[in-house]
Coordinates of C-alpha atoms in Angstrom, one line a residue:
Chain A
X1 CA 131.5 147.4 -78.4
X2 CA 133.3 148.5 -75.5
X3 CA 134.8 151.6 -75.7
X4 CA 137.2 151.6 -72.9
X5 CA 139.2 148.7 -74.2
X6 CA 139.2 150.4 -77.6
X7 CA 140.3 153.1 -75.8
X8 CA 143.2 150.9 -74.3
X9 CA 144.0 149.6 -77.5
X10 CA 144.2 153.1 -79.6
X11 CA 145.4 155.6 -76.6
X12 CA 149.4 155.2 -77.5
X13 CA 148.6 156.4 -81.0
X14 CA 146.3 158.8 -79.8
X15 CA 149.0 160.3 -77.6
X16 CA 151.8 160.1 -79.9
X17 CA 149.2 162.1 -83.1
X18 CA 148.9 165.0 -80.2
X19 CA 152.3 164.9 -79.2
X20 CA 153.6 165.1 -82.9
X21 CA 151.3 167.9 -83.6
X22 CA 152.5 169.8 -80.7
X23 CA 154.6 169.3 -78.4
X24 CA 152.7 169.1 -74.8
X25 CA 153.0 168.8 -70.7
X26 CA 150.2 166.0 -69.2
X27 CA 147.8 168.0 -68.4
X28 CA 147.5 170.0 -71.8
X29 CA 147.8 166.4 -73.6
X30 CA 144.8 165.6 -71.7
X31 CA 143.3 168.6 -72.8
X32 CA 143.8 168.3 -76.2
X33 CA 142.5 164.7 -75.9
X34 CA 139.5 165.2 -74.6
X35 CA 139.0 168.0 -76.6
X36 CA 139.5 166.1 -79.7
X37 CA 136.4 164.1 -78.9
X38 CA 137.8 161.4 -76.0
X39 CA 135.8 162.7 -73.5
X40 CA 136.1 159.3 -71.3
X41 CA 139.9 158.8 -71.4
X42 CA 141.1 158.8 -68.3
X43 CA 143.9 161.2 -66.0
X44 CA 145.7 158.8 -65.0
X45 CA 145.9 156.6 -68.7
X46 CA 146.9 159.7 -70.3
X47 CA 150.4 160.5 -67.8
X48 CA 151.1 156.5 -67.7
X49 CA 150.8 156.5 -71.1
X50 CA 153.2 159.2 -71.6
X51 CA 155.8 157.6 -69.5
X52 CA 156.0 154.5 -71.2
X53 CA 155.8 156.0 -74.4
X54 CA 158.9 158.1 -72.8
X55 CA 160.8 155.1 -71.8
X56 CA 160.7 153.4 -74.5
X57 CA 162.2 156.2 -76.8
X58 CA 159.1 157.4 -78.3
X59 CA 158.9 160.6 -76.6
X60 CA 161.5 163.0 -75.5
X61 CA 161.1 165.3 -72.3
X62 CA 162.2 168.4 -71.3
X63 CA 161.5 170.7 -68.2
X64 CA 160.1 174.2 -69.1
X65 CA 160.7 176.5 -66.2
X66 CA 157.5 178.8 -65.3
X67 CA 157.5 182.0 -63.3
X68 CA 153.2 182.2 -64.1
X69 CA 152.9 178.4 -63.1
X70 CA 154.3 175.3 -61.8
X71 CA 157.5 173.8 -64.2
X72 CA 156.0 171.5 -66.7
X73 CA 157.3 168.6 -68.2
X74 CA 156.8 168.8 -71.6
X75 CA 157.1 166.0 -74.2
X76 CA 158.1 165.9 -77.5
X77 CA 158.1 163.4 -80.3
X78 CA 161.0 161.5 -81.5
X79 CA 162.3 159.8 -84.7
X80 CA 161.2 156.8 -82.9
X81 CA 157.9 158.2 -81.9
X82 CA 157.5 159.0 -85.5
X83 CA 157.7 155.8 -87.0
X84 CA 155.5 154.0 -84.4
X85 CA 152.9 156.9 -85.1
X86 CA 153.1 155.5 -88.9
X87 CA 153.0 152.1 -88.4
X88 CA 149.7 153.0 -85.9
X89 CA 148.2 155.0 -88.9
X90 CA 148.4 152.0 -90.8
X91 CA 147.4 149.2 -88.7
X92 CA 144.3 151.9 -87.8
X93 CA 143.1 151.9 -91.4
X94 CA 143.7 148.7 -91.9
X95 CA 141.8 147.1 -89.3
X96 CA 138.9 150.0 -89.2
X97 CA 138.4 149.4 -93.0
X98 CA 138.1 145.5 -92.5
X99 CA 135.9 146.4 -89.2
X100 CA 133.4 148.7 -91.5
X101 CA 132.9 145.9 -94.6
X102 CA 132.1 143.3 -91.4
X103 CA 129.5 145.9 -90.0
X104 CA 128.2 147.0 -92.7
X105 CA 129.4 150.7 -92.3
X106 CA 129.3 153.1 -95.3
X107 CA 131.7 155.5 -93.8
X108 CA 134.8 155.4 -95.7
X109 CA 138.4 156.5 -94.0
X110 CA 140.9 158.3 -95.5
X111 CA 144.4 157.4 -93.6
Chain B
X1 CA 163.4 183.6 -56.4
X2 CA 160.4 180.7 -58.3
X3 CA 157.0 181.1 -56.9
X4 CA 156.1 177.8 -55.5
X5 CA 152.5 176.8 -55.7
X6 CA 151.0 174.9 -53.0
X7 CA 147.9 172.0 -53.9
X8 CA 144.6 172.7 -52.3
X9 CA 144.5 170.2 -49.0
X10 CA 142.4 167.6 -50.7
X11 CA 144.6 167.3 -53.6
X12 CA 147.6 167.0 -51.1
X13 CA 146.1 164.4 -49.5
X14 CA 145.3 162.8 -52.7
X15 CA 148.8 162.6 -54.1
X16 CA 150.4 161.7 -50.4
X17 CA 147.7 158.7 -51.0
X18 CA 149.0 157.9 -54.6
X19 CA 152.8 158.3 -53.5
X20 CA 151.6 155.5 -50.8
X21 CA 150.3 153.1 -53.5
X22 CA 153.2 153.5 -55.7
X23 CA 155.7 153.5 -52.6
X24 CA 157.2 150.2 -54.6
X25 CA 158.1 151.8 -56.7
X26 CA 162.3 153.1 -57.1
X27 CA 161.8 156.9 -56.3
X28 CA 163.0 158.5 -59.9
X29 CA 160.4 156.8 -61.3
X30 CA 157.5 157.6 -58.6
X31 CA 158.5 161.1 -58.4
X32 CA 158.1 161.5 -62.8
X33 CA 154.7 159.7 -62.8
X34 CA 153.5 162.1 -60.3
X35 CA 155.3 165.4 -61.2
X36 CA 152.8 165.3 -64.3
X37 CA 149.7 164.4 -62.3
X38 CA 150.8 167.0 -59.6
X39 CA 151.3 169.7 -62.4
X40 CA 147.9 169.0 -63.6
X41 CA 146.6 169.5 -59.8
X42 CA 147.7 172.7 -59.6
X43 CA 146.3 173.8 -62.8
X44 CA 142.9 172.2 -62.4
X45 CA 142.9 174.0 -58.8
X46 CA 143.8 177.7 -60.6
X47 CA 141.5 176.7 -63.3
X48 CA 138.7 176.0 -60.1
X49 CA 138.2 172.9 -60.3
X50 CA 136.9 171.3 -57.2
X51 CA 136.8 167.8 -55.6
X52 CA 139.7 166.5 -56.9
X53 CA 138.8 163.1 -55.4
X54 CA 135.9 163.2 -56.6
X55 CA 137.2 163.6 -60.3
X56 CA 139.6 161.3 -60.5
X57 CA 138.4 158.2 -58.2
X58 CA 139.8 156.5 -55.6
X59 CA 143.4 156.9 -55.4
X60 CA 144.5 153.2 -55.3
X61 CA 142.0 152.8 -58.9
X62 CA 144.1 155.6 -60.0
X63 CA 147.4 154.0 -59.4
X64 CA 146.5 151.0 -60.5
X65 CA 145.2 152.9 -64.2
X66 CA 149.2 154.6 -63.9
X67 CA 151.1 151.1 -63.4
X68 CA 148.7 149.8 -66.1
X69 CA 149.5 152.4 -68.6
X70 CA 153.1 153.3 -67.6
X71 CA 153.5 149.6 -68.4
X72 CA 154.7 149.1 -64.8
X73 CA 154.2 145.1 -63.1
X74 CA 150.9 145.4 -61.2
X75 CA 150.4 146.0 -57.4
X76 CA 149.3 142.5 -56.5
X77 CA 148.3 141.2 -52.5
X78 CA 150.6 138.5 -53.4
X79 CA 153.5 141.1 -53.8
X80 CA 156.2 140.9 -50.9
X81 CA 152.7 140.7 -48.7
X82 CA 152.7 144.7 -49.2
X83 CA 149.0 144.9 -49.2
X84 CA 147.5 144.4 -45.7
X85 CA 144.5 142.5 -44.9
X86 CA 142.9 145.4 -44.1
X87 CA 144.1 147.2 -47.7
X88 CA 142.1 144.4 -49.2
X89 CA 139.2 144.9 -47.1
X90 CA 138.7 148.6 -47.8
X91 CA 139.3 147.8 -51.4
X92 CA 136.2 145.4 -52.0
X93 CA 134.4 148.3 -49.9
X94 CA 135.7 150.4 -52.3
X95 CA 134.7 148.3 -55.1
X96 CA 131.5 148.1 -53.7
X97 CA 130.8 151.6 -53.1
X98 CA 132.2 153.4 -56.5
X99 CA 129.6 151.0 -58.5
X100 CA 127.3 153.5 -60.0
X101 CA 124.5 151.5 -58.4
X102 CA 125.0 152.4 -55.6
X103 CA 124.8 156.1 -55.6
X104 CA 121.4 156.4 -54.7
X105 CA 121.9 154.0 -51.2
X106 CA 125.2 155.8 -50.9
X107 CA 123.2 159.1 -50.5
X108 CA 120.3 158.5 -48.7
X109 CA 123.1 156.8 -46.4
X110 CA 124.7 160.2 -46.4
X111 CA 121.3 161.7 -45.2
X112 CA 121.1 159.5 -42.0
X113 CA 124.9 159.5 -41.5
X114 CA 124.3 162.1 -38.0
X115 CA 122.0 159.4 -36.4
X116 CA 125.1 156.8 -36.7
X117 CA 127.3 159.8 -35.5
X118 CA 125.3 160.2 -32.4
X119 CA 125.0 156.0 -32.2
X120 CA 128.6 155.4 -32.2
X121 CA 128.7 157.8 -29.5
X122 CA 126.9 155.6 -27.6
X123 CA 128.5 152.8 -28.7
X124 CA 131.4 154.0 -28.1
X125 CA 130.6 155.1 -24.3
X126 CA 128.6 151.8 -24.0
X127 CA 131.8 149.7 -25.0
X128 CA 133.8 151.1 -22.3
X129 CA 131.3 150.7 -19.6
X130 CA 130.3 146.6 -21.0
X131 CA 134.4 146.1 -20.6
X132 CA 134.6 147.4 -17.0
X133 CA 130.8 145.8 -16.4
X134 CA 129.9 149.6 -14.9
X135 CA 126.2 149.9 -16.0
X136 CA 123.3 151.8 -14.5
X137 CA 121.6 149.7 -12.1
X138 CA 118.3 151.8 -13.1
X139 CA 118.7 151.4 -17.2
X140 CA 121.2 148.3 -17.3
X141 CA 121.7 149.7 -21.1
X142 CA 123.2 153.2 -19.9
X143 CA 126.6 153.2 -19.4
X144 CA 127.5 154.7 -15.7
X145 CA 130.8 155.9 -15.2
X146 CA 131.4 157.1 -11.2
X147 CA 128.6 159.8 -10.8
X148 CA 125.1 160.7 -13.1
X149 CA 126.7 163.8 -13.5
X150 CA 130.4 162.3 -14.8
X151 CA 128.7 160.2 -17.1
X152 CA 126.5 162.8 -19.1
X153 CA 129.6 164.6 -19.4
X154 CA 131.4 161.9 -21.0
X155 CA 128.8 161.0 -22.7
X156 CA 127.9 164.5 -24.5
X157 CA 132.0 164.4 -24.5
X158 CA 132.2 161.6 -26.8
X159 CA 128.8 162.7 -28.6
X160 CA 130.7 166.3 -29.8
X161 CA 133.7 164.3 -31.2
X162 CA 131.6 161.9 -33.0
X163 CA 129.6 164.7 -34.8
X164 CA 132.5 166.5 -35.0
X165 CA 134.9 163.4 -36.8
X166 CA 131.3 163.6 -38.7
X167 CA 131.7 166.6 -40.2
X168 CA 135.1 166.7 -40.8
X169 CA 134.7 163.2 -42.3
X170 CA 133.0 164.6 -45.2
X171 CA 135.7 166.9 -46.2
X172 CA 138.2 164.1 -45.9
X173 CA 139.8 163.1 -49.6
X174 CA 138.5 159.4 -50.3
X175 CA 142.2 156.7 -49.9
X176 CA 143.9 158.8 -47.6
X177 CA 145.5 157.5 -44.5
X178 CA 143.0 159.6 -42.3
X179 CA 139.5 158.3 -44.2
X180 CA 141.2 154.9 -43.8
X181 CA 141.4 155.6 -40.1
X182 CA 137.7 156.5 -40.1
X183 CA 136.5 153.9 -41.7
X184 CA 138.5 151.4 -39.2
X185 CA 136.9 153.2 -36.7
X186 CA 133.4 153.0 -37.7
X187 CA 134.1 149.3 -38.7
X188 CA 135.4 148.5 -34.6
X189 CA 132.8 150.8 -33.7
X190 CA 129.9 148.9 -35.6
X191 CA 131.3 146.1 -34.4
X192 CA 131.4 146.8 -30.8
X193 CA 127.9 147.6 -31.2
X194 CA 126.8 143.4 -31.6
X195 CA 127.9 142.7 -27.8
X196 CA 126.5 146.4 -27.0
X197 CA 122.9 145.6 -28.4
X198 CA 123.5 141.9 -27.0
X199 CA 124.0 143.1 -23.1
X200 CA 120.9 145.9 -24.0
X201 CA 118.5 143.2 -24.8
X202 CA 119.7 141.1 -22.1
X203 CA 118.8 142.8 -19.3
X204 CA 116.1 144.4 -20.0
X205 CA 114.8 144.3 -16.3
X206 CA 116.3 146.0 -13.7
X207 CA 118.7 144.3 -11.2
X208 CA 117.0 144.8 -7.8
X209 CA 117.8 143.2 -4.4
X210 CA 115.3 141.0 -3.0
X211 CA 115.6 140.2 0.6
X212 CA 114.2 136.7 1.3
X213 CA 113.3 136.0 4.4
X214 CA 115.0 132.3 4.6
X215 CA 113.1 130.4 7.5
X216 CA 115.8 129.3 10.3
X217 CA 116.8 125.7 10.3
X218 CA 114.9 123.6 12.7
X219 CA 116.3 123.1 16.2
X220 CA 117.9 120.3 17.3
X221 CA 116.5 119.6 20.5
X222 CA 113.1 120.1 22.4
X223 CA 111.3 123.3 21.1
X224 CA 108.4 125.2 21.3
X225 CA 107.7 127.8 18.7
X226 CA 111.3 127.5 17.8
X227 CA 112.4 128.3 21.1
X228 CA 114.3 125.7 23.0
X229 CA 112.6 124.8 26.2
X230 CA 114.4 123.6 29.2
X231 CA 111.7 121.3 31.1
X232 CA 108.3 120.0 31.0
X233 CA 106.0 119.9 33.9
X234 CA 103.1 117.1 33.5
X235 CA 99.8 117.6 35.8
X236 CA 97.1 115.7 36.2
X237 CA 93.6 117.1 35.5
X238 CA 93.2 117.2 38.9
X239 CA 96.2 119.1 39.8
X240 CA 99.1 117.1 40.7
X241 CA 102.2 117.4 39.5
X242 CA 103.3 113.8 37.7
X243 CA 106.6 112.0 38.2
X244 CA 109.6 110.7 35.7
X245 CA 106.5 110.6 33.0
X246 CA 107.8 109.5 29.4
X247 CA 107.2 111.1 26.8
X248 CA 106.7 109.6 23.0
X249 CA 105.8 111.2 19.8
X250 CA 103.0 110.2 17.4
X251 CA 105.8 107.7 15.9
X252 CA 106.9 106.5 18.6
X253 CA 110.2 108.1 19.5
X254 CA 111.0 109.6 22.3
X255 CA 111.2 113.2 23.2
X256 CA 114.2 113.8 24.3
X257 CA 115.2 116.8 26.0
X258 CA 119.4 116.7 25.6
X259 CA 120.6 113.8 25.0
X260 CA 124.0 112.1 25.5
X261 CA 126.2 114.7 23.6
X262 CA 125.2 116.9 26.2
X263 CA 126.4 115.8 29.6
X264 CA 125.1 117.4 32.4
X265 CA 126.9 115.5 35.6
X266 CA 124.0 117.0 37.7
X267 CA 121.3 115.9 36.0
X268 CA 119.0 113.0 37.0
X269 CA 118.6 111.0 34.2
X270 CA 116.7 107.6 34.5
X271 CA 118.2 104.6 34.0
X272 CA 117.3 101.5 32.7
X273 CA 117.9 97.5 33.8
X274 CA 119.7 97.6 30.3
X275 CA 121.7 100.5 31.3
X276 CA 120.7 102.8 28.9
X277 CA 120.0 106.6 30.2
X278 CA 116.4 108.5 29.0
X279 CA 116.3 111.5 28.0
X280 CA 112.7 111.7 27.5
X281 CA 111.5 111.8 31.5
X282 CA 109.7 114.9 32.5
X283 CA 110.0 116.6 34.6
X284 CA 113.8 116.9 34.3
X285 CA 115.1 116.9 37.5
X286 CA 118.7 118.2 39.0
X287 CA 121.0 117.5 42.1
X288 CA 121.8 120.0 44.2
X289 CA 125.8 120.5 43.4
X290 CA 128.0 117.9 44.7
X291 CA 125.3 115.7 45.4
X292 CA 122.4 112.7 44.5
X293 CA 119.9 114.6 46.1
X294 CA 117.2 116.6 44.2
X295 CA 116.7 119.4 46.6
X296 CA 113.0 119.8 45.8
X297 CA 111.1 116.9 44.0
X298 CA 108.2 118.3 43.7
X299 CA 108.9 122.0 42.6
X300 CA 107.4 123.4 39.5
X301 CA 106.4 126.2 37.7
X302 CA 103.6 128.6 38.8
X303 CA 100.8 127.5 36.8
X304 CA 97.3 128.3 37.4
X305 CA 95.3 125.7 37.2
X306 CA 91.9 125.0 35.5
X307 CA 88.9 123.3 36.5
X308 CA 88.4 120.1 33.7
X309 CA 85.1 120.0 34.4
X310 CA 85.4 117.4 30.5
X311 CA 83.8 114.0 32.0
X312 CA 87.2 112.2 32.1
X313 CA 87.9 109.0 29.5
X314 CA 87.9 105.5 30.5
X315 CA 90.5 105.2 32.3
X316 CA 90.5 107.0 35.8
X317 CA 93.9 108.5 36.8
X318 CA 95.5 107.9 40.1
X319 CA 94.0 110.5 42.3
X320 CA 96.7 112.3 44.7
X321 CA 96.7 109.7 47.4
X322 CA 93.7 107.8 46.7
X323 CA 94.1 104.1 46.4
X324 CA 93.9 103.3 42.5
X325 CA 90.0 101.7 41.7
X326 CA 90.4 100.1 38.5
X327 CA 87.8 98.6 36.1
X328 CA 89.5 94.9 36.4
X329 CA 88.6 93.1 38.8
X330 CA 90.6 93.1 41.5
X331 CA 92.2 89.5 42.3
X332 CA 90.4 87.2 44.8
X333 CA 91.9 86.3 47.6
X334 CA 92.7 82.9 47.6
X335 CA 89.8 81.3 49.4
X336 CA 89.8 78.0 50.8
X337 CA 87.7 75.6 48.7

């Protein structure tokens, strides 16, 4: 199973989970991912990632300004954002659940 | 008054390389991809991280992973021809090198990387000097530029940059326009080594003049010991000095001593009942100026004469005044019957 591309495919709900938690500049997005367990997903997938999501309405993003540190741009999660996050939650259970009868898993996943 | 917060060099360099692969992009849009990537420099630098590079891979990987994620359309060779030959080039190399496989070659390669230094010194002094053909004529594979001593300086010249470039090659940020530039180097430089090596195995022995001692062409005319000589003098065994004597080779032709291309008006030159004039009667005889007359038939040489005391061959020569006694029999006077 290749991780990367499941990586690929499960990154925008990733990003949007963190985001609603708390809203978050790159780098601490990153942070958080990694810290969460995604040790392998990468810099750059993370900030592209958080543009798109940007463009298309997901995310809102605002400049904080910093006397301690460069300004960040932070991101924040919209209405938008918010119903794509759901809609991800769903199709994640969904497809893990059918994935773990096929494998034979006994883990069991609570949405 | 904000404090601004300067990137280490390497991270400079990095995101002047990324800003380069995303150039295509309109400038809002560049500028917000990297503001969050340049952020995170800065904090990864306070935080002390090092080898930024190193981290996050080759720049043009990295903005490919951006576009890709940011949803952008791809940056494609294909693309308004932005990608250079030589972009695709030291991609593949790039390919090549960041396969994990190669981390072991890549480091022993790092190990040996001052011997190259030092060789594309070389090559780089022996390039010159195989353009403007100025080699040692000692060691045809040392470069020679004027003097000994203007070449070793030169030479250790070009060796301090090299090791130098070395050096600071190492600290250069992988993708950046200034590792580009020393790879391009070391690629013309590798390259220039091929006719380098060529002309080194080539002459492997040293160019030396030989002087050879070419014989001079034959004489035309009557020589002796390649000198030309102006008249011979026949004598008898007995001592007297012989008259308009011809003279023939061992094939037959005569010995000619000039010859009609050289016209002598006071020459005596025998002439036959054809006409034709020999130039092969000794001795050679001349008028006196203005005249037919030989002044002194008979004059010669000083030449000491031996004593043939050889019992002479069958037929006896005409002694000096003697009536001629030959071995035929000398014809009867006609008798009355």
């Amino acid at each position: 199973m290749d991780r990367s591309q499941l990586l690929r495919g499960t990154l925008d709900a990733a990003v949007l989970a963190t985001v609603a938690e708390q809203d978050g500049y790159g780098y601490d997005v990153l942070r958080r991912l990694r810290g969460a367990g995604l040790n392998d997903v990468g810099d750059a997938s993370v900030y592209g990632t958080l543009r798109r999501l940007y463009r298309g309405g997901a995310l809102t993003s605002y400049v904080m300004p910093s006397d301690e540190g460069p300004h960040r741009r932070y991101y924040g999660i919209t209405d938008r954002g918010v119903a794509l996050l759901d809609e991800a939650r769903l199709t994640w259970a969904d497809f893990s659940a059918t994935l773990n009868l096929l494998l034979g898993m006994d883990v069991g996943v609570t949405a | 008054m904000t404090k601004t917060f300067s990137l280490p060099p390497d991270s400079a360099a990095y995101l002047e390389a990324l800003r380069a692969e995303l150039a295509d992009l309109p400038a809002d849009e560049r500028d917000e991809l990297l503001a969050d990537v340049e952020t995170s420099m800065i904090e990864a630098a306070e935080e002390g991280e090092e080898g930024i590079s190193d981290r996050l891979g080759p720049p043009s990987l990295f903005a490919e992973e951006l576009r890709v994620a940011a949803g952008i359309q791809g940056h494609s060779p294909t693309h308004a021809g932005q990608a250079s030959a030589l972009d695709s080039v030291v991609a593949v190399i790039r390919r090549l090198l960041a396969d994990p496989r190669m981390e072991g070659a890549l480091r022993l390669a790092g190990e040996f990387a001052p011997i190259w230094w030092l060789l594309r010194a070389y090559v780089a002094a022996a390039a010159i000097a195989w353009a403007a053909d100025s080699w040692s004529t000692e060691h045809p594979a040392v470069p020679r530029f004027g003097s000994v001593a203007l070449s070793v300086v030169v030479f250790v010249a070009f060796a301090a940059i090299s090791l130098w470039l070395g050096v600071r090659g190492r600290r250069i940020a992988s993708g950046t326009p200034a590792q580009r530039a020393l790879v391009l180097l070391n690629l013309a430089l590798a390259g220039t080594a091929i006719p380098v090596a060529v002309h080194a195995l080539d002459t492997r022995a040293p160019i030396r003049e030989i002087v050879v001692a070419v014989p001079a062409e034959p004489q035309a005319g009557l020589t002796k010991n390649g000198a030309p000589l102006r008249n011979i003098f026949p004598y008898t065994r007995d001592g007297r000095l012989l008259h308009d004597v011809l003279l023939y080779d061992e094939f037959g032709q005569p010995i000619n001593l000039g010859g009609p291309g050289f016209p002598d008006p006071n020459r005596r030159v025998l002439v036959t009942a054809g006409g034709a004039r020999l130039y092969n009667s000794f001795p050679v005889r001349y008028f006196e100026p203005h005249s037919r007359k030989v002044a002194h038939p008979n004059a010669g040489p000083s030449v000491k004469l031996p004593r043939v005391v050889t019992p002479p061959l069958a037929t006896p020569l005409k002694r000096h005044g003697a009536k001629a006694r030959t071995k035929s029999p000398r014809r009867a006077a006609p008798a009355s019957r």
